[in-house]
Amino acid sequence: MPKRLLHVVIFILVTCQIGCGGGSVKVSEEPDKAGLENMDKFMRAYMDFCAKNNSAPRSLKDLEPFLKKYGDPQALSKSPNDGQPYVVHWGYNPNLYDFAEGAAPVVAYEKQGKDGQRWVFRADGVFKLSVEELKNSVFPPGFKPQF
């Protein structure tokens, strides 16, 4: 199977699993529902853009038409926990991630989060990570995390 086709198949499977209540979204014992839902919608819009354009959005302006499908683009581009825009590694296409390579790179995350934890969108889903876990995460080549 060609590598590009494999990426598309994996993307579809991950998207379907998330949409069908699959296990790709990990939450703490007391999930922050608004934070999870917002980051999940942001992730879906970002992945929709990548699938349709075969490239990643370069800015929020590129992503806004895709965010509208899920709600207000301005609200969906900010964390409901800290009120700040997400830190986004614009230009990184998670569809190009090879799941055989190991840990999935971080695409976007909450700038401050809440109670020492942040919602994080990685190439393999949405996760709630501690600051330490986020610092030890893999980031796309050329991108430097902001802590």
PDB file of C-alpha atoms in Angstrom:
ATOM      1  CA  MET A   1       0.000   0.000   0.000  1.00  0.00           C
ATOM      2  CA  PRO A   2       1.518   3.397  -0.934  1.00  0.00           C
ATOM      3  CA  LYS A   3       2.600   5.445   2.089  1.00  0.00           C
ATOM      4  CA  ARG A   4       0.219   8.360   1.296  1.00  0.00           C
ATOM      5  CA  LEU A   5      -2.756   6.011   0.994  1.00  0.00           C
ATOM      6  CA  LEU A   6      -1.798   4.418   4.311  1.00  0.00           C
ATOM      7  CA  HIS A   7      -1.810   7.877   5.958  1.00  0.00           C
ATOM      8  CA  VAL A   8      -5.273   8.604   4.586  1.00  0.00           C
ATOM      9  CA  VAL A   9      -6.594   5.247   5.827  1.00  0.00           C
ATOM     10  CA  ILE A  10      -5.104   5.838   9.296  1.00  0.00           C
ATOM     11  CA  PHE A  11      -6.577   9.364   9.413  1.00  0.00           C
ATOM     12  CA  ILE A  12     -10.028   8.030   8.519  1.00  0.00           C
ATOM     13  CA  LEU A  13      -9.811   5.293  11.148  1.00  0.00           C
ATOM     14  CA  VAL A  14      -8.683   7.730  13.867  1.00  0.00           C
ATOM     15  CA  THR A  15     -11.371  10.253  12.903  1.00  0.00           C
ATOM     16  CA  CYS A  16     -14.087   7.579  12.912  1.00  0.00           C
ATOM     17  CA  GLN A  17     -12.931   6.239  16.250  1.00  0.00           C
ATOM     18  CA  ILE A  18     -13.070   9.703  17.822  1.00  0.00           C
ATOM     19  CA  GLY A  19     -16.453  10.448  16.258  1.00  0.00           C
ATOM     20  CA  CYS A  20     -17.862   7.121  17.394  1.00  0.00           C
ATOM     21  CA  GLY A  21     -16.735   7.481  20.980  1.00  0.00           C
ATOM     22  CA  GLY A  22     -13.541   5.484  20.512  1.00  0.00           C
ATOM     23  CA  GLY A  23     -10.662   5.459  22.919  1.00  0.00           C
ATOM     24  CA  SER A  24      -8.343   7.974  21.253  1.00  0.00           C
ATOM     25  CA  VAL A  25      -9.345  10.819  23.561  1.00  0.00           C
ATOM     26  CA  LYS A  26      -7.823  10.311  26.990  1.00  0.00           C
ATOM     27  CA  VAL A  27      -9.144  12.211  29.965  1.00  0.00           C
ATOM     28  CA  SER A  28      -8.405  12.463  33.660  1.00  0.00           C
ATOM     29  CA  GLU A  29     -10.738  11.081  36.314  1.00  0.00           C
ATOM     30  CA  GLU A  30     -12.646  14.385  36.381  1.00  0.00           C
ATOM     31  CA  PRO A  31     -12.676  15.461  32.755  1.00  0.00           C
ATOM     32  CA  ASP A  32     -12.809  19.115  31.870  1.00  0.00           C
ATOM     33  CA  LYS A  33     -15.647  18.780  29.373  1.00  0.00           C
ATOM     34  CA  ALA A  34     -15.450  22.290  27.860  1.00  0.00           C
ATOM     35  CA  GLY A  35     -11.676  22.055  27.411  1.00  0.00           C
ATOM     36  CA  LEU A  36     -11.900  18.623  25.821  1.00  0.00           C
ATOM     37  CA  GLU A  37     -14.765  19.542  23.502  1.00  0.00           C
ATOM     38  CA  ASN A  38     -13.091  22.752  22.343  1.00  0.00           C
ATOM     39  CA  MET A  39      -9.739  21.109  21.596  1.00  0.00           C
ATOM     40  CA  ASP A  40     -11.490  18.174  19.923  1.00  0.00           C
ATOM     41  CA  LYS A  41     -13.386  20.527  17.584  1.00  0.00           C
ATOM     42  CA  PHE A  42     -10.181  22.434  16.855  1.00  0.00           C
ATOM     43  CA  MET A  43      -8.446  19.133  16.040  1.00  0.00           C
ATOM     44  CA  ARG A  44     -11.288  18.019  13.754  1.00  0.00           C
ATOM     45  CA  ALA A  45     -11.233  21.314  11.836  1.00  0.00           C
ATOM     46  CA  TYR A  46      -7.432  21.170  11.503  1.00  0.00           C
ATOM     47  CA  MET A  47      -7.575  17.567  10.248  1.00  0.00           C
ATOM     48  CA  ASP A  48     -10.441  18.450   7.863  1.00  0.00           C
ATOM     49  CA  PHE A  49      -8.284  21.227   6.391  1.00  0.00           C
ATOM     50  CA  CYS A  50      -5.303  18.872   5.983  1.00  0.00           C
ATOM     51  CA  ALA A  51      -7.409  16.168   4.348  1.00  0.00           C
ATOM     52  CA  LYS A  52      -9.087  18.555   1.917  1.00  0.00           C
ATOM     53  CA  ASN A  53      -5.985  20.572   0.983  1.00  0.00           C
ATOM     54  CA  ASN A  54      -3.305  17.893   1.278  1.00  0.00           C
ATOM     55  CA  SER A  55      -1.363  20.420   3.359  1.00  0.00           C
ATOM     56  CA  ALA A  56      -1.601  22.074   6.760  1.00  0.00           C
ATOM     57  CA  PRO A  57      -3.104  25.477   7.535  1.00  0.00           C
ATOM     58  CA  ARG A  58      -0.498  28.237   7.844  1.00  0.00           C
ATOM     59  CA  SER A  59      -2.582  30.463  10.115  1.00  0.00           C
ATOM     60  CA  LEU A  60      -5.889  30.827  11.912  1.00  0.00           C
ATOM     61  CA  LYS A  61      -7.202  32.683   8.867  1.00  0.00           C
ATOM     62  CA  ASP A  62      -6.674  29.533   6.771  1.00  0.00           C
ATOM     63  CA  LEU A  63      -8.463  27.399   9.357  1.00  0.00           C
ATOM     64  CA  GLU A  64     -11.462  29.670  10.084  1.00  0.00           C
ATOM     65  CA  PRO A  65     -13.738  28.326   7.307  1.00  0.00           C
ATOM     66  CA  PHE A  66     -13.223  24.798   8.679  1.00  0.00           C
ATOM     67  CA  LEU A  67     -13.787  25.868  12.290  1.00  0.00           C
ATOM     68  CA  LYS A  68     -17.164  27.372  11.304  1.00  0.00           C
ATOM     69  CA  LYS A  69     -18.457  23.844  10.745  1.00  0.00           C
ATOM     70  CA  TYR A  70     -18.024  23.247  14.497  1.00  0.00           C
ATOM     71  CA  GLY A  71     -18.983  26.663  15.899  1.00  0.00           C
ATOM     72  CA  ASP A  72     -17.536  30.150  16.375  1.00  0.00           C
ATOM     73  CA  PRO A  73     -13.945  30.174  14.994  1.00  0.00           C
ATOM     74  CA  GLN A  74     -12.753  32.752  17.537  1.00  0.00           C
ATOM     75  CA  ALA A  75     -14.119  30.734  20.474  1.00  0.00           C
ATOM     76  CA  LEU A  76     -12.794  27.444  19.113  1.00  0.00           C
ATOM     77  CA  SER A  77      -9.280  28.833  18.654  1.00  0.00           C
ATOM     78  CA  LYS A  78      -8.986  29.716  22.373  1.00  0.00           C
ATOM     79  CA  SER A  79      -8.898  27.631  25.490  1.00  0.00           C
ATOM     80  CA  PRO A  80     -12.014  27.879  27.646  1.00  0.00           C
ATOM     81  CA  ASN A  81      -9.710  27.172  30.615  1.00  0.00           C
ATOM     82  CA  ASP A  82      -7.277  30.073  30.305  1.00  0.00           C
ATOM     83  CA  GLY A  83      -8.972  32.284  27.682  1.00  0.00           C
ATOM     84  CA  GLN A  84      -5.818  32.377  25.559  1.00  0.00           C
ATOM     85  CA  PRO A  85      -5.335  31.325  21.949  1.00  0.00           C
ATOM     86  CA  TYR A  86      -3.973  27.821  21.498  1.00  0.00           C
ATOM     87  CA  VAL A  87      -0.277  27.483  20.769  1.00  0.00           C
ATOM     88  CA  VAL A  88      -0.379  25.967  17.285  1.00  0.00           C
ATOM     89  CA  HIS A  89       2.435  24.588  15.172  1.00  0.00           C
ATOM     90  CA  TRP A  90       1.011  26.043  11.960  1.00  0.00           C
ATOM     91  CA  GLY A  91       2.202  24.344   8.812  1.00  0.00           C
ATOM     92  CA  TYR A  92       2.595  20.887  10.379  1.00  0.00           C
ATOM     93  CA  ASN A  93       0.471  18.245   8.668  1.00  0.00           C
ATOM     94  CA  PRO A  94      -0.353  15.403  11.090  1.00  0.00           C
ATOM     95  CA  ASN A  95      -1.457  13.262   8.137  1.00  0.00           C
ATOM     96  CA  LEU A  96       2.232  12.882   7.253  1.00  0.00           C
ATOM     97  CA  TYR A  97       3.043  11.369  10.641  1.00  0.00           C
ATOM     98  CA  ASP A  98       4.192   7.761  10.401  1.00  0.00           C
ATOM     99  CA  PHE A  99       2.685   5.873  13.360  1.00  0.00           C
ATOM    100  CA  ALA A 100       5.580   3.403  13.194  1.00  0.00           C
ATOM    101  CA  GLU A 101       8.027   6.201  14.125  1.00  0.00           C
ATOM    102  CA  GLY A 102       7.031   6.360  17.801  1.00  0.00           C
ATOM    103  CA  ALA A 103       5.475   9.164  19.831  1.00  0.00           C
ATOM    104  CA  ALA A 104       3.066  11.395  17.918  1.00  0.00           C
ATOM    105  CA  PRO A 105       4.107  15.065  17.585  1.00  0.00           C
ATOM    106  CA  VAL A 106       2.175  17.843  19.319  1.00  0.00           C
ATOM    107  CA  VAL A 107       0.182  19.996  16.889  1.00  0.00           C
ATOM    108  CA  ALA A 108      -1.465  22.410  19.366  1.00  0.00           C
ATOM    109  CA  TYR A 109      -1.896  22.902  23.116  1.00  0.00           C
ATOM    110  CA  GLU A 110      -3.310  25.224  25.739  1.00  0.00           C
ATOM    111  CA  LYS A 111      -0.911  28.019  26.616  1.00  0.00           C
ATOM    112  CA  GLN A 112      -1.573  27.866  30.379  1.00  0.00           C
ATOM    113  CA  GLY A 113      -4.331  25.311  30.862  1.00  0.00           C
ATOM    114  CA  LYS A 114      -5.848  24.712  34.267  1.00  0.00           C
ATOM    115  CA  ASP A 115      -4.647  23.130  37.510  1.00  0.00           C
ATOM    116  CA  GLY A 116      -1.227  22.290  36.058  1.00  0.00           C
ATOM    117  CA  GLN A 117      -2.671  20.412  33.093  1.00  0.00           C
ATOM    118  CA  ARG A 118      -3.221  21.292  29.451  1.00  0.00           C
ATOM    119  CA  TRP A 119      -5.315  19.893  26.645  1.00  0.00           C
ATOM    120  CA  VAL A 120      -3.013  18.821  23.826  1.00  0.00           C
ATOM    121  CA  PHE A 121      -3.789  17.930  20.200  1.00  0.00           C
ATOM    122  CA  ARG A 122      -1.254  15.426  18.917  1.00  0.00           C
ATOM    123  CA  ALA A 123      -1.157  13.599  15.601  1.00  0.00           C
ATOM    124  CA  ASP A 124      -2.899  10.678  17.352  1.00  0.00           C
ATOM    125  CA  GLY A 125      -5.719  12.514  19.167  1.00  0.00           C
ATOM    126  CA  VAL A 126      -6.514  14.845  22.061  1.00  0.00           C
ATOM    127  CA  PHE A 127      -4.966  14.254  25.470  1.00  0.00           C
ATOM    128  CA  LYS A 128      -4.828  15.978  28.850  1.00  0.00           C
ATOM    129  CA  LEU A 129      -1.182  16.235  29.914  1.00  0.00           C
ATOM    130  CA  SER A 130       0.652  17.660  32.870  1.00  0.00           C
ATOM    131  CA  VAL A 131       3.140  20.438  32.127  1.00  0.00           C
ATOM    132  CA  GLU A 132       5.960  17.944  32.654  1.00  0.00           C
ATOM    133  CA  GLU A 133       4.406  15.448  30.235  1.00  0.00           C
ATOM    134  CA  LEU A 134       3.971  18.213  27.666  1.00  0.00           C
ATOM    135  CA  LYS A 135       7.588  19.339  28.075  1.00  0.00           C
ATOM    136  CA  ASN A 136       8.726  15.760  27.423  1.00  0.00           C
ATOM    137  CA  SER A 137       6.503  15.390  24.356  1.00  0.00           C
ATOM    138  CA  VAL A 138       7.662  15.210  20.752  1.00  0.00           C
ATOM    139  CA  PHE A 139       7.214  18.375  18.680  1.00  0.00           C
ATOM    140  CA  PRO A 140       7.304  18.721  14.890  1.00  0.00           C
ATOM    141  CA  PRO A 141      10.765  19.320  13.424  1.00  0.00           C
ATOM    142  CA  GLY A 142      11.686  23.017  13.516  1.00  0.00           C
ATOM    143  CA  PHE A 143       9.040  23.961  16.089  1.00  0.00           C
ATOM    144  CA  LYS A 144      10.021  25.117  19.558  1.00  0.00           C
ATOM    145  CA  PRO A 145       7.475  24.773  22.343  1.00  0.00           C
ATOM    146  CA  GLN A 146       6.481  27.833  24.367  1.00  0.00           C
ATOM    147  CA  PHE A 147       6.385  27.253  28.107  1.00  0.00           C
TER     148      PHE A 147
END
